[in-house]
CSV table of C-alpha atoms in Angstrom, one decimal:
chain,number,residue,atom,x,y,z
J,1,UNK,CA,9.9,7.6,21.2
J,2,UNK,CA,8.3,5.8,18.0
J,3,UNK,CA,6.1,3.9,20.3
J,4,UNK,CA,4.9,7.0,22.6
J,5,UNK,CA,4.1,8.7,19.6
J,6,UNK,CA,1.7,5.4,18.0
J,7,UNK,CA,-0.1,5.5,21.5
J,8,UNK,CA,-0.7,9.2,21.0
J,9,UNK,CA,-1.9,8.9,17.8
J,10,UNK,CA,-4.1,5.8,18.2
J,11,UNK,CA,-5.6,7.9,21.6
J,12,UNK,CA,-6.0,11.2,19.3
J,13,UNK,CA,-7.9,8.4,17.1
J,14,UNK,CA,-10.2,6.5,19.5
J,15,UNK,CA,-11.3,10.3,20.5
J,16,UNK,CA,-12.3,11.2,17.2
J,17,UNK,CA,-13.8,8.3,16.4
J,18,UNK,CA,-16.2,8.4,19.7
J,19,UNK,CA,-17.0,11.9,18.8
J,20,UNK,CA,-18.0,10.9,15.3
J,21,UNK,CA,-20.1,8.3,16.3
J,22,UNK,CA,-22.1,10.4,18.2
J,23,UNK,CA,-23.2,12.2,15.0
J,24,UNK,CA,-22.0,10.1,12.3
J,25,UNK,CA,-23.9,11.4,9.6
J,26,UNK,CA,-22.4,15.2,10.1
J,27,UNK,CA,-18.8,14.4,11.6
J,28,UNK,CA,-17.3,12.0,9.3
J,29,UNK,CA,-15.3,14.1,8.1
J,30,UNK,CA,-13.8,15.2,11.1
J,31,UNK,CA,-11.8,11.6,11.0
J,32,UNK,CA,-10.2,12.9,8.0
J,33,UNK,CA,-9.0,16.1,9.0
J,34,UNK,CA,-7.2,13.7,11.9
J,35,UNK,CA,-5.2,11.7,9.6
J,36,UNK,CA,-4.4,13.8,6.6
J,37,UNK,CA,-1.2,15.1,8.3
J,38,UNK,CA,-0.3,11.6,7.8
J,39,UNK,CA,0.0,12.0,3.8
J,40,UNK,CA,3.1,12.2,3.1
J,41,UNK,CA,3.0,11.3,-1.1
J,42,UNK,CA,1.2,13.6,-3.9
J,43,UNK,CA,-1.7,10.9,-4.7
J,44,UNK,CA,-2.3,10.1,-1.0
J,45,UNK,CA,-3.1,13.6,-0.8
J,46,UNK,CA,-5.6,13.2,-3.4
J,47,UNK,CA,-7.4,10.3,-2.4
J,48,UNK,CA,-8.4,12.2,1.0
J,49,UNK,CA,-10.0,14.8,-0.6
J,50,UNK,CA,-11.8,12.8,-3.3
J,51,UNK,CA,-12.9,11.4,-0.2
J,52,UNK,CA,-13.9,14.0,2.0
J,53,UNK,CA,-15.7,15.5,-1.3
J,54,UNK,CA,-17.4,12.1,-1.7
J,55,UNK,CA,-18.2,12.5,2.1
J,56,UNK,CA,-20.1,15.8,2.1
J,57,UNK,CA,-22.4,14.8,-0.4
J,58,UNK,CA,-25.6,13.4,1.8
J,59,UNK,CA,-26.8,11.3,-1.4
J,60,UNK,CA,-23.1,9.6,-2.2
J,61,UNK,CA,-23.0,5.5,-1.7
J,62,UNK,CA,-19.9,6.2,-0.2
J,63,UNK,CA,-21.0,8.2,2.8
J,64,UNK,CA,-24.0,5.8,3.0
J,65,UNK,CA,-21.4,2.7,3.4
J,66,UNK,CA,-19.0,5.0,5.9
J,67,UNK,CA,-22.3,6.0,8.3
J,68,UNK,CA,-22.7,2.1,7.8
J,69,UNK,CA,-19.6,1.1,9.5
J,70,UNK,CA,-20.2,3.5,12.7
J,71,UNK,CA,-23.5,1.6,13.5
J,72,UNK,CA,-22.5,-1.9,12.4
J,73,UNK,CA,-19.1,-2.3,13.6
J,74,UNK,CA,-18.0,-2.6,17.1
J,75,UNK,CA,-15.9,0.4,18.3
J,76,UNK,CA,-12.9,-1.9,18.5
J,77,UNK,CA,-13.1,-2.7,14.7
J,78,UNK,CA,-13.7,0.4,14.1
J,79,UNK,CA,-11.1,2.3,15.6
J,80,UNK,CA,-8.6,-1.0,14.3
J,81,UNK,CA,-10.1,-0.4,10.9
J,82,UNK,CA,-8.9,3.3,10.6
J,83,UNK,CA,-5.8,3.0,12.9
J,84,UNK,CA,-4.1,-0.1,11.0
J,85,UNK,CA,-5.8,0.3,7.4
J,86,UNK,CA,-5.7,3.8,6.6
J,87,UNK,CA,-3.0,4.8,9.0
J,88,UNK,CA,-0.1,2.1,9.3
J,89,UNK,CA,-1.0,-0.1,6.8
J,90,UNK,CA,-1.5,3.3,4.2
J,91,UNK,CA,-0.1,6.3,4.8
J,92,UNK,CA,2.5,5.6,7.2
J,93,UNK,CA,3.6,2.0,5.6
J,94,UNK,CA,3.5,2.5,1.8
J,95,UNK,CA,6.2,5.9,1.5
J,96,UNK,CA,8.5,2.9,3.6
J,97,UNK,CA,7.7,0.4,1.4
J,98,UNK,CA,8.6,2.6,-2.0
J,99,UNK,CA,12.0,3.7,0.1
J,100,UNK,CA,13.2,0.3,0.8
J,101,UNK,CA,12.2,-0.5,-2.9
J,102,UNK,CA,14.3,1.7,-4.3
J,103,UNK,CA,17.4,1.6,-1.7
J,104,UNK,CA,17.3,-2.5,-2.3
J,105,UNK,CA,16.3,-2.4,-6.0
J,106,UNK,CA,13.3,-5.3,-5.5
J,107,UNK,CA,9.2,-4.8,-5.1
J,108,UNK,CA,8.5,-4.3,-1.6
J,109,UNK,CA,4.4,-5.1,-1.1
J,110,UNK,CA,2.1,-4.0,0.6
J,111,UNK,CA,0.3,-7.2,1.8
J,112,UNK,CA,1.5,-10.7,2.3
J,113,UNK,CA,-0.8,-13.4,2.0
J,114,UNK,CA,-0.1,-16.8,4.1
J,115,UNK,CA,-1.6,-20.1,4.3
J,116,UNK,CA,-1.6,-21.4,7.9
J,117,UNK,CA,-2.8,-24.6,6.6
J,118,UNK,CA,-3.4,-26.6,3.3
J,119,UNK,CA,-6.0,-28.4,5.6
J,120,UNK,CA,-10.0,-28.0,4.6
J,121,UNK,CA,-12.8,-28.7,6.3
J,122,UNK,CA,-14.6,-28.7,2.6
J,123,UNK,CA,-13.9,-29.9,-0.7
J,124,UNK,CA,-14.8,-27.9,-3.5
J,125,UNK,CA,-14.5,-28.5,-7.3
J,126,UNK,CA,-11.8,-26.9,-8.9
J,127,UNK,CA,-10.4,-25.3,-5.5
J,128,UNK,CA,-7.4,-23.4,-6.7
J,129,UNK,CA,-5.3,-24.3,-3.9
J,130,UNK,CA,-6.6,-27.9,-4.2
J,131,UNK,CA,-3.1,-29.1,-5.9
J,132,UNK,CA,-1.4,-28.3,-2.9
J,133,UNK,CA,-0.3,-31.2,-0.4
J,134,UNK,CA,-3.1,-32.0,2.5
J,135,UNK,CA,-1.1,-31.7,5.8
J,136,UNK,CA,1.5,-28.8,5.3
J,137,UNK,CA,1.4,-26.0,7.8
J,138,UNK,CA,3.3,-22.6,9.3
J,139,UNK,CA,3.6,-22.8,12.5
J,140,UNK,CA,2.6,-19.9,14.9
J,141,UNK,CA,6.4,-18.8,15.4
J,142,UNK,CA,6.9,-19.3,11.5
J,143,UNK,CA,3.8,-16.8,10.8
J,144,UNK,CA,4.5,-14.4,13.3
J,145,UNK,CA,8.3,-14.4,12.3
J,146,UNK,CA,6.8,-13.4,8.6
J,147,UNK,CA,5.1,-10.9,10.1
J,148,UNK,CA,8.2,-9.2,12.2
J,149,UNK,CA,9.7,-9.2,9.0
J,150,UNK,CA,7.0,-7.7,7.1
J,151,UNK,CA,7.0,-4.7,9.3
J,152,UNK,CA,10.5,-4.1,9.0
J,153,UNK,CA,9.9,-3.3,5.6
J,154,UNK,CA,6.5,-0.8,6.5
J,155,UNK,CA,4.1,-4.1,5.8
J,156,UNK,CA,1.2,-4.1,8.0
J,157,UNK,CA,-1.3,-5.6,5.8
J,158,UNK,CA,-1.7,-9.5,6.2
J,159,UNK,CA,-4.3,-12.1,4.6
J,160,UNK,CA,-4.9,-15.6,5.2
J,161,UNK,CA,-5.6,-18.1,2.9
J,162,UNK,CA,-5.4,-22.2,2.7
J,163,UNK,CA,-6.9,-24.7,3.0
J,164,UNK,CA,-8.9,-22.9,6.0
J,165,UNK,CA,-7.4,-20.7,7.9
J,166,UNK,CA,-10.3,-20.9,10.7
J,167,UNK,CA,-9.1,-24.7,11.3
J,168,UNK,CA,-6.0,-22.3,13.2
J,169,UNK,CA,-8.4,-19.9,14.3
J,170,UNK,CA,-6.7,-19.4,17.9
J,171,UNK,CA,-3.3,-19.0,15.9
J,172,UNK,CA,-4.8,-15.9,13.8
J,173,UNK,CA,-6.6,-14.8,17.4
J,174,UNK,CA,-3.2,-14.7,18.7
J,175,UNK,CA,-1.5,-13.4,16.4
J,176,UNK,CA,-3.9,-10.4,15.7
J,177,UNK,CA,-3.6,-9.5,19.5
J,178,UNK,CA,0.4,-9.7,19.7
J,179,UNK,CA,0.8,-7.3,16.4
J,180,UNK,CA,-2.2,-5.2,17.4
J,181,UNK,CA,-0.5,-2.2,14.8
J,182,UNK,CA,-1.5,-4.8,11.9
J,183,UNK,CA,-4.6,-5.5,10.1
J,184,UNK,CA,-5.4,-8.9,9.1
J,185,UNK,CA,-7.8,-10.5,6.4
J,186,UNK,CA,-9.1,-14.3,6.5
J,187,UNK,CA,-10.3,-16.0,3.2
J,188,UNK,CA,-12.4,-18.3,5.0
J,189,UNK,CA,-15.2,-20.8,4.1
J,190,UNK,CA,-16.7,-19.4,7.0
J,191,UNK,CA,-18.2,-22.8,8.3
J,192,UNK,CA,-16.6,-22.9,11.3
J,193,UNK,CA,-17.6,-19.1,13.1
J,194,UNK,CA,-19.2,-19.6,16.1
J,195,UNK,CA,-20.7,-17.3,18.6
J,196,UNK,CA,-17.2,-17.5,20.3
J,197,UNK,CA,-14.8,-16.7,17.5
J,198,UNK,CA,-17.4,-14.2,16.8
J,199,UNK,CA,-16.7,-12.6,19.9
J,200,UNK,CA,-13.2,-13.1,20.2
J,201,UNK,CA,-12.8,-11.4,16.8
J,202,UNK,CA,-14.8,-8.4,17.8
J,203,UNK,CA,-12.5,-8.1,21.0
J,204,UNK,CA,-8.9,-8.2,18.9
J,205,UNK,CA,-10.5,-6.1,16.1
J,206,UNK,CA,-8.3,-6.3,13.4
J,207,UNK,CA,-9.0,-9.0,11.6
J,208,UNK,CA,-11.9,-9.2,9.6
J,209,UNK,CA,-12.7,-12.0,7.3
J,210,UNK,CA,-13.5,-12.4,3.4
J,211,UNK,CA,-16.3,-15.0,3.2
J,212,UNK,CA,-17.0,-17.6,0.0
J,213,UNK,CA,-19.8,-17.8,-1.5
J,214,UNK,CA,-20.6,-17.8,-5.3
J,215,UNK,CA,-24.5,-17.1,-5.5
J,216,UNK,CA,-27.4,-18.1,-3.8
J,217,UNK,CA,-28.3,-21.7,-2.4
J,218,UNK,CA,-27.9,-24.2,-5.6
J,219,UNK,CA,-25.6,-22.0,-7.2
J,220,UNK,CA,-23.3,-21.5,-4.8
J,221,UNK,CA,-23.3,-25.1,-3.4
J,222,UNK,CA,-23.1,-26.7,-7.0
J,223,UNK,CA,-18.9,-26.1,-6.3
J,224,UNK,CA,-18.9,-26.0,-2.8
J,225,UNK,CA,-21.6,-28.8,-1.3
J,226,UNK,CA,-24.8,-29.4,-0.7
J,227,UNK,CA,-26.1,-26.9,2.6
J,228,UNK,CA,-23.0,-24.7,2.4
J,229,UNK,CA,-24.8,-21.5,2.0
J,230,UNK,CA,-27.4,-21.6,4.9
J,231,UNK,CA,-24.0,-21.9,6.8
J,232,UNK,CA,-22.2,-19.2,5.2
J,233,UNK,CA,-25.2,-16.6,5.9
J,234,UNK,CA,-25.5,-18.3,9.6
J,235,UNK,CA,-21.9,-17.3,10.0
J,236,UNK,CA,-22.6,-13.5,8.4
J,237,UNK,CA,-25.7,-13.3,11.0
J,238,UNK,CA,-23.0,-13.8,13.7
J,239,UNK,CA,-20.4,-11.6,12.5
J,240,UNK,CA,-22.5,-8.9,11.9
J,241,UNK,CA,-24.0,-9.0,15.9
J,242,UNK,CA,-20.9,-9.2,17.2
J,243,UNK,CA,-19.7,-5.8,15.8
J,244,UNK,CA,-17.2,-8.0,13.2
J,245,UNK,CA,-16.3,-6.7,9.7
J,246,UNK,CA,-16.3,-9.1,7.3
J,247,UNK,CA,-17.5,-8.9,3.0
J,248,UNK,CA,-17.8,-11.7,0.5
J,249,UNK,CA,-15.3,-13.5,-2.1
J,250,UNK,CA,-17.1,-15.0,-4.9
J,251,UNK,CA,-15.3,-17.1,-7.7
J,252,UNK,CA,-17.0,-16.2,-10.9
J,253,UNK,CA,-16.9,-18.9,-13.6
J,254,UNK,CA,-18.9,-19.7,-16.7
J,255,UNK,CA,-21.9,-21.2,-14.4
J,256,UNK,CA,-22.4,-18.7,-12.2
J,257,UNK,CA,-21.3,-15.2,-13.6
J,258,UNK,CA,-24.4,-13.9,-14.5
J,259,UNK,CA,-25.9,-15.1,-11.0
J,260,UNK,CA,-22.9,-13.0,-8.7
J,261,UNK,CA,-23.0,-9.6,-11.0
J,262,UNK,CA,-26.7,-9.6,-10.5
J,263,UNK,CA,-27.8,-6.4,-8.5
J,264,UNK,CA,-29.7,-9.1,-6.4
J,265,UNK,CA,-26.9,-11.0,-5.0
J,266,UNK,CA,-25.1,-7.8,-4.5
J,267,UNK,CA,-28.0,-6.4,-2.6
J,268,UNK,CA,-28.4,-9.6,-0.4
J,269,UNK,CA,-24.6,-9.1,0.7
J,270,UNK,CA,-25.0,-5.7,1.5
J,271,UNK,CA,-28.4,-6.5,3.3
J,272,UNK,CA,-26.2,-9.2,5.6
J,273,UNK,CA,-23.6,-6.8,6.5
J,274,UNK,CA,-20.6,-7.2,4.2
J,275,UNK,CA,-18.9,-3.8,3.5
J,276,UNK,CA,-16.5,-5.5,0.7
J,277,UNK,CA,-16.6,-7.6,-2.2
J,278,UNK,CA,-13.5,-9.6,-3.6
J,279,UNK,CA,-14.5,-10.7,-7.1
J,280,UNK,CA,-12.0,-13.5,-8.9
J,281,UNK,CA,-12.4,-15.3,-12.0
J,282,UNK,CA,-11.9,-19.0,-12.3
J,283,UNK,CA,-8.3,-20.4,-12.8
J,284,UNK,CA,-7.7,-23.8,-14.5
J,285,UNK,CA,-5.3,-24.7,-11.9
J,286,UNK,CA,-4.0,-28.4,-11.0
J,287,UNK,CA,-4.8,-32.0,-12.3
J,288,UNK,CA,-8.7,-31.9,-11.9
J,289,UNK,CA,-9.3,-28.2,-13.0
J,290,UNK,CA,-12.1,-27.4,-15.6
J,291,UNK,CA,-11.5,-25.7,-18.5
J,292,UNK,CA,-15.0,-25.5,-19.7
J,293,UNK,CA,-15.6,-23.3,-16.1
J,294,UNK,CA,-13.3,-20.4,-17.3
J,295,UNK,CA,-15.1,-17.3,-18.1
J,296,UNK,CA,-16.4,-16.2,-21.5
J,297,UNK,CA,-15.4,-12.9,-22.8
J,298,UNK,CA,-19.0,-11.7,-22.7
J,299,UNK,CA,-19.1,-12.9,-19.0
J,300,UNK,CA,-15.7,-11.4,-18.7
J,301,UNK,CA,-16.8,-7.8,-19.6
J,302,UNK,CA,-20.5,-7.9,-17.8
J,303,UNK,CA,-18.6,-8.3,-14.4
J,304,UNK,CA,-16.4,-5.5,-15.9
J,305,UNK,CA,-19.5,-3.4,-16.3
J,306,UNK,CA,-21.7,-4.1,-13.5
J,307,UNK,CA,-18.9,-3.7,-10.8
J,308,UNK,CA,-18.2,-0.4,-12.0
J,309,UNK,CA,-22.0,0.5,-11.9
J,310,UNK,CA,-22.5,-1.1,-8.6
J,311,UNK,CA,-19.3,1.0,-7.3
J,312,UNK,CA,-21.4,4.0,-8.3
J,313,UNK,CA,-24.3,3.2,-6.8
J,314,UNK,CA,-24.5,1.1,-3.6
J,315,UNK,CA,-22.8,1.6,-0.4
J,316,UNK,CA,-20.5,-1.3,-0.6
J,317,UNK,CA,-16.6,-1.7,-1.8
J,318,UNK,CA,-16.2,-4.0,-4.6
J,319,UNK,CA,-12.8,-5.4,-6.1
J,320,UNK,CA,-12.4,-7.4,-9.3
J,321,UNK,CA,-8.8,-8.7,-8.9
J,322,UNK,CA,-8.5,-8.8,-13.1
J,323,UNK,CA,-10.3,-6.3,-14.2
J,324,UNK,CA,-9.3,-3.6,-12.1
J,325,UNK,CA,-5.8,-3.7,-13.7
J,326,UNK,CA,-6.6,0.0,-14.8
J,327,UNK,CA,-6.9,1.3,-11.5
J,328,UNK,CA,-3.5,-0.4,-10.3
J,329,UNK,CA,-1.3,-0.2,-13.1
J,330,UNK,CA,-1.6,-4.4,-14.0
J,331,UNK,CA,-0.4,-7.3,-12.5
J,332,UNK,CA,-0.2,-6.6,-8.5
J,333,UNK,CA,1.8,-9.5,-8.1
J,334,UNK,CA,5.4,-10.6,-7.6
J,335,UNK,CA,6.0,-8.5,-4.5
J,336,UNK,CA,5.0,-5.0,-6.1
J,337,UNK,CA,1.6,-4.7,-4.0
J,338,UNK,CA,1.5,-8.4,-2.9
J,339,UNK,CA,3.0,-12.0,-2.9
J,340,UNK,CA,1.8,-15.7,-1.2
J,341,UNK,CA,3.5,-17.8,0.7
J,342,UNK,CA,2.1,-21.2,1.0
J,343,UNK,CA,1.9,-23.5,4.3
J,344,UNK,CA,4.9,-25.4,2.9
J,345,UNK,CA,7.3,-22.1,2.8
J,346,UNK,CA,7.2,-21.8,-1.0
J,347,UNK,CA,7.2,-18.0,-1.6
J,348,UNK,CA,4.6,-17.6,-4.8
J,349,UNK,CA,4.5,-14.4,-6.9
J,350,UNK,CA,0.6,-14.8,-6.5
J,351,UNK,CA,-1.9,-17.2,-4.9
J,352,UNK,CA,-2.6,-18.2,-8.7
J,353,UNK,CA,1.0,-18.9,-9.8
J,354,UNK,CA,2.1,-21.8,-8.2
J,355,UNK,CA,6.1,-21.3,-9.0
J,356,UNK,CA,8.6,-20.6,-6.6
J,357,UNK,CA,12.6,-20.4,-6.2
J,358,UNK,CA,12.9,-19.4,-2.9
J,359,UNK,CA,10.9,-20.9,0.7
J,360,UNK,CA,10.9,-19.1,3.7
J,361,UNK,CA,12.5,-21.3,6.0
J,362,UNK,CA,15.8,-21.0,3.8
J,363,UNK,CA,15.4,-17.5,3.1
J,364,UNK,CA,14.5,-14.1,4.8
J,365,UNK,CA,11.7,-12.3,3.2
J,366,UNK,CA,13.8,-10.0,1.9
J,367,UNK,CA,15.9,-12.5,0.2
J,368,UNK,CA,13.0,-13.8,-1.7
J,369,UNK,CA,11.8,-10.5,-3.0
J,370,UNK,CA,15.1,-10.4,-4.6
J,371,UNK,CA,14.8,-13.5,-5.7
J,372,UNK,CA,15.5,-14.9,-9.7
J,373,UNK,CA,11.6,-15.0,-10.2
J,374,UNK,CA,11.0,-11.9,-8.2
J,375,UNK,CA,13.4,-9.6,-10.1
J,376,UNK,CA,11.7,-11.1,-13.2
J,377,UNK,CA,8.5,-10.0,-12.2
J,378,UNK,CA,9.4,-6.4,-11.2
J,379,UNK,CA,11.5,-6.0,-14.9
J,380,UNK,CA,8.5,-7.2,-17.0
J,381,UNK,CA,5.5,-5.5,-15.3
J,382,UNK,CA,3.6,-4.4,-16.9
J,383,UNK,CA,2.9,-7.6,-18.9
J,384,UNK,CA,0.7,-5.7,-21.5
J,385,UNK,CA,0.3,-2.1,-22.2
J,386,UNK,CA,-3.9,-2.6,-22.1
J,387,UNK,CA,-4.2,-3.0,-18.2
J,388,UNK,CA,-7.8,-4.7,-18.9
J,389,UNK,CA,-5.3,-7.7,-19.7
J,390,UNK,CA,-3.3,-7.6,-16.4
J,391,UNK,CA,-2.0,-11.3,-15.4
J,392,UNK,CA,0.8,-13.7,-16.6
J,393,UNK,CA,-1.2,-16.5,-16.9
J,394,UNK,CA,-4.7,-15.6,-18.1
J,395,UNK,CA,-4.4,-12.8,-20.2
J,396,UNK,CA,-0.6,-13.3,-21.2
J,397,UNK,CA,0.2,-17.0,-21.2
J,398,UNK,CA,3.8,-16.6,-22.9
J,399,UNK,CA,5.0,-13.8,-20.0
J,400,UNK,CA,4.8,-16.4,-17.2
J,401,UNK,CA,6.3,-19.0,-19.2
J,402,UNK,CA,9.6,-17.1,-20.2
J,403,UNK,CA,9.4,-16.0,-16.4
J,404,UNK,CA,9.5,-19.1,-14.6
J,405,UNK,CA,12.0,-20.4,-17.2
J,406,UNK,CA,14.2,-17.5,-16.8
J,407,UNK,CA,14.0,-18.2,-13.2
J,408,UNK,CA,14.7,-21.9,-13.1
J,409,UNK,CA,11.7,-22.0,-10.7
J,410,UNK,CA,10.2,-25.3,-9.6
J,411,UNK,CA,6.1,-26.1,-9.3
J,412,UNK,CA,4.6,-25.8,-5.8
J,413,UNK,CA,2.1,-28.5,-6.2
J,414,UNK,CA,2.8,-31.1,-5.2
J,415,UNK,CA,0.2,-33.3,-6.0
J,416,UNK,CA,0.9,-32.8,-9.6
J,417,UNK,CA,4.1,-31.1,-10.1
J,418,UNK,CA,2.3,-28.9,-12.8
J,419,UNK,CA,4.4,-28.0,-15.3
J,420,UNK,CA,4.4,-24.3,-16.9
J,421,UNK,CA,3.8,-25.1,-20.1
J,422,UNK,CA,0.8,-27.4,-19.2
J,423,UNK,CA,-0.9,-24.9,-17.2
J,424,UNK,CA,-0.1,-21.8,-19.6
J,425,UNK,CA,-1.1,-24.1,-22.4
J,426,UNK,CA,-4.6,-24.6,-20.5
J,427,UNK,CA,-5.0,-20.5,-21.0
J,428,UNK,CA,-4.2,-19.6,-24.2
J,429,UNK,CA,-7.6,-19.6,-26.0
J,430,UNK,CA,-9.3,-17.9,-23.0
J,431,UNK,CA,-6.1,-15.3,-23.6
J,432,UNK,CA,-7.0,-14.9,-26.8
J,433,UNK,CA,-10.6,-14.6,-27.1
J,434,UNK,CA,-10.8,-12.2,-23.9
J,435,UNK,CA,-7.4,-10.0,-26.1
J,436,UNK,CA,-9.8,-8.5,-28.6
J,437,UNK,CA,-12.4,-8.0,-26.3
J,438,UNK,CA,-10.3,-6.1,-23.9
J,439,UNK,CA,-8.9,-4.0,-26.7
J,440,UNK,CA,-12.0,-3.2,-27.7
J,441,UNK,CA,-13.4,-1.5,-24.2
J,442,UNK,CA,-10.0,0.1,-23.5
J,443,UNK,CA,-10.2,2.1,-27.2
J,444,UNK,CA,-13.8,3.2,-26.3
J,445,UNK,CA,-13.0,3.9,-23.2
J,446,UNK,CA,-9.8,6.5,-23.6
């Protein structure tokens, strides 16, 4: 009966949306009218008609990116896009997910990210996942057995990270088509799209892929090699044809802040076709990191500024994975809207705290989120009552150190075998410096 009543709703959907696109710019809101039955909490509720409202007004940036999406986007993606995101992966999976928090007492998230590979085609300075060990992999049946999991517990959100995921690019084909209910994100390098992955993508249609790049040609290729960035937009230029959705990641650091908050740079993704932005700040992770790259705390709170400007103004959907803490309550990690689990089985609290005392091949997914280091995470979050100073590790250096003690939990690279205190201790004066800062806008700003 559950499954009879999915193919309903997805034909009810694909209707809708054909209708819509038809007239776009006056029907819109017709798609929401379709899944507000759906909201079943208060805020959900909320959201829709902040939206809809948002959505009547001809001049908002937010009907101009929406209208965007029915001409852009093929009407495979499109109808994946509001099936699996705003359906399953939102309204239907999150009331699950807080259920099966409460009856097991442990986060249940909303998106897992995996590695498929530590492998890289590239080899960029100061990679954060450069500590890992080059040649550790999940297999197909180990990802899609992750994923089975997941949607037991209402999880139908799933990103990719590495290494590069593309080097397993028929894997993550595969695997979108077999869980066709699920949506799926790639952090990808983006190097190695062709006209036929392109394609392929467009036919699946749920899975959409979060490119790098860190400013134009010689900034972004001072970290990521000489030429990168005439690929990059090659790949965009074949995404966007195809009917794919795809945005941008950028890693912001003290060279090239002022470069990726620009209102050019933003306006050159848009122009390409990205409908998101995922904006993170530079960790000092690993043997070979560079402190002098982390962030000022002037740099720190202009991308604080200009992404909330820019999220006022221009039709595109831009994330800054620190400074957003307001809008999310803090840390997101340790399972309470996402965790990582790295191509060796190590099941991370983040993609940027490489701990772990549990792996996936020893453990069901369940198991882990119950874990010594989970449970540690879910009875210290918030780590700071200012949520401008959301993580462990950056802002609050100590809170992962006691945590990880606490837990017993070992280092997950293994090229260095990192220990806590070395890596917190890398953190503290950018903790400090960016603490009265912080304060500072959240006083003014409440």
């Amino acid at each position: 009966m559950a499954e009879l009543t999915k193919k309903l709703q997805s034909i009810a959907l694909q209707e809708t949306l054909r209708y819509v696109g038809q007239n776009p710019a006056e029907r819109i809101p017709k798609v929401f009218n379709l899944i507000k039955p759906f909201a079943q909490l208060s805020h959900h509720k909320d959201y829709i008609v902040q939206v809809e409202k948002a959505l009547n007004d001809a001049e908002n940036n937010w009907k101009r990116l929406v209208e965007r999406a029915f001409t852009q986007l093929s009407p495979t993606v499109l109808n994946k896009f509001v099936e699996n995101f705003l359906l399953y992966a939102s309204l239907v999976g999150i009331p699950k997910q807080e259920e099966l928090a409460e009856k097991y007492d442990c986060n249940i998230p909303w998106a897992i990210l995996m590695d498929p590979t530590t492998d890289c085609n590239l080899n960029c300075t100061g990679c954060w996942a450069g500590e890992y060990k080059r040649g550790d992999h999940l297999t197909f049946e180990e990802l899609d057995n992750i994923i089975e999991q997941g949607k037991e517990l209402g999880i139908y959100m799933y990103l990719y990270s590495g290494g590069e995921p593309l080097l397993r690019a028929q894997d993550i084909v595969e695997l979108a088509r077999k869980h066709s209910d699920c949506i799926f994100c790639a952090f990808t390098n983006a190097t190695l799209v062709t006209p036929e992955l392109a394609k392929q993508l467009a036919e699946v249609g749920n899975v959409v892929l979060a490119i790098s790049v860190e400013g134009f040609d010689e900034v972004n290729d001072f970290r990521r090699g000489k030429g990168i960035y005439k690929r990059v937009v090659r790949a965009m230029d074949l995404l966007r044809e195809a009917g794919v959705g795809f945005g941008f990641s950028t890693c912001y650091h003290r060279e090239n802040t002022e470069a990726v908050a620009s209102e050019q740079f933003v306006d050159s993704m848009i122009e390409k076709g990205c409908f998101f932005g995922w904006y993170f700040t530079y960790m000092p992770l690993g043997k070979s990191a560079r402190t002098e790259l982390l962030v000022t705390p002037e740099q720190r709170k202009l991308m604080y500024e200009r992404i909330r400007g820019f999220r006022s103004s221009k039709d595109i959907f831009l994330i800054d994975f620190w400074n957003d803490g307001e809008f999310v309550g803090g840390c997101i990690a340790g399972g309470r809207s996402y965790l990582h689990i790295n191509a060796h089985g190590d099941v991370e609290p983040c993609a940027f705290i490489h701990y772990a005392d549990t792996n996936i091949r020893q453990a069901s997914l369940l198991e882990a989120l119950q874990s010594p280091l989970f449970r540690q995470y879910r009875q210290n979050q918030p780590f700071n009552e200012n949520p401008l100073r959301p993580c462990p590790l950056l802002d609050n250096p100590d809170a992962l150190l006691n945590m990880v003690n606490a837990a017993s939990a070992y280092s997950t690279q293994r090229q260095d075998l990192e220990p806590v205190e070395v890596v917190t201790g890398k953190c503290r004066a950018a903790a400090a410096a960016w603490a009265g800062v912080a304060d500072q806008i959240w006083q003014e700003s409440n």
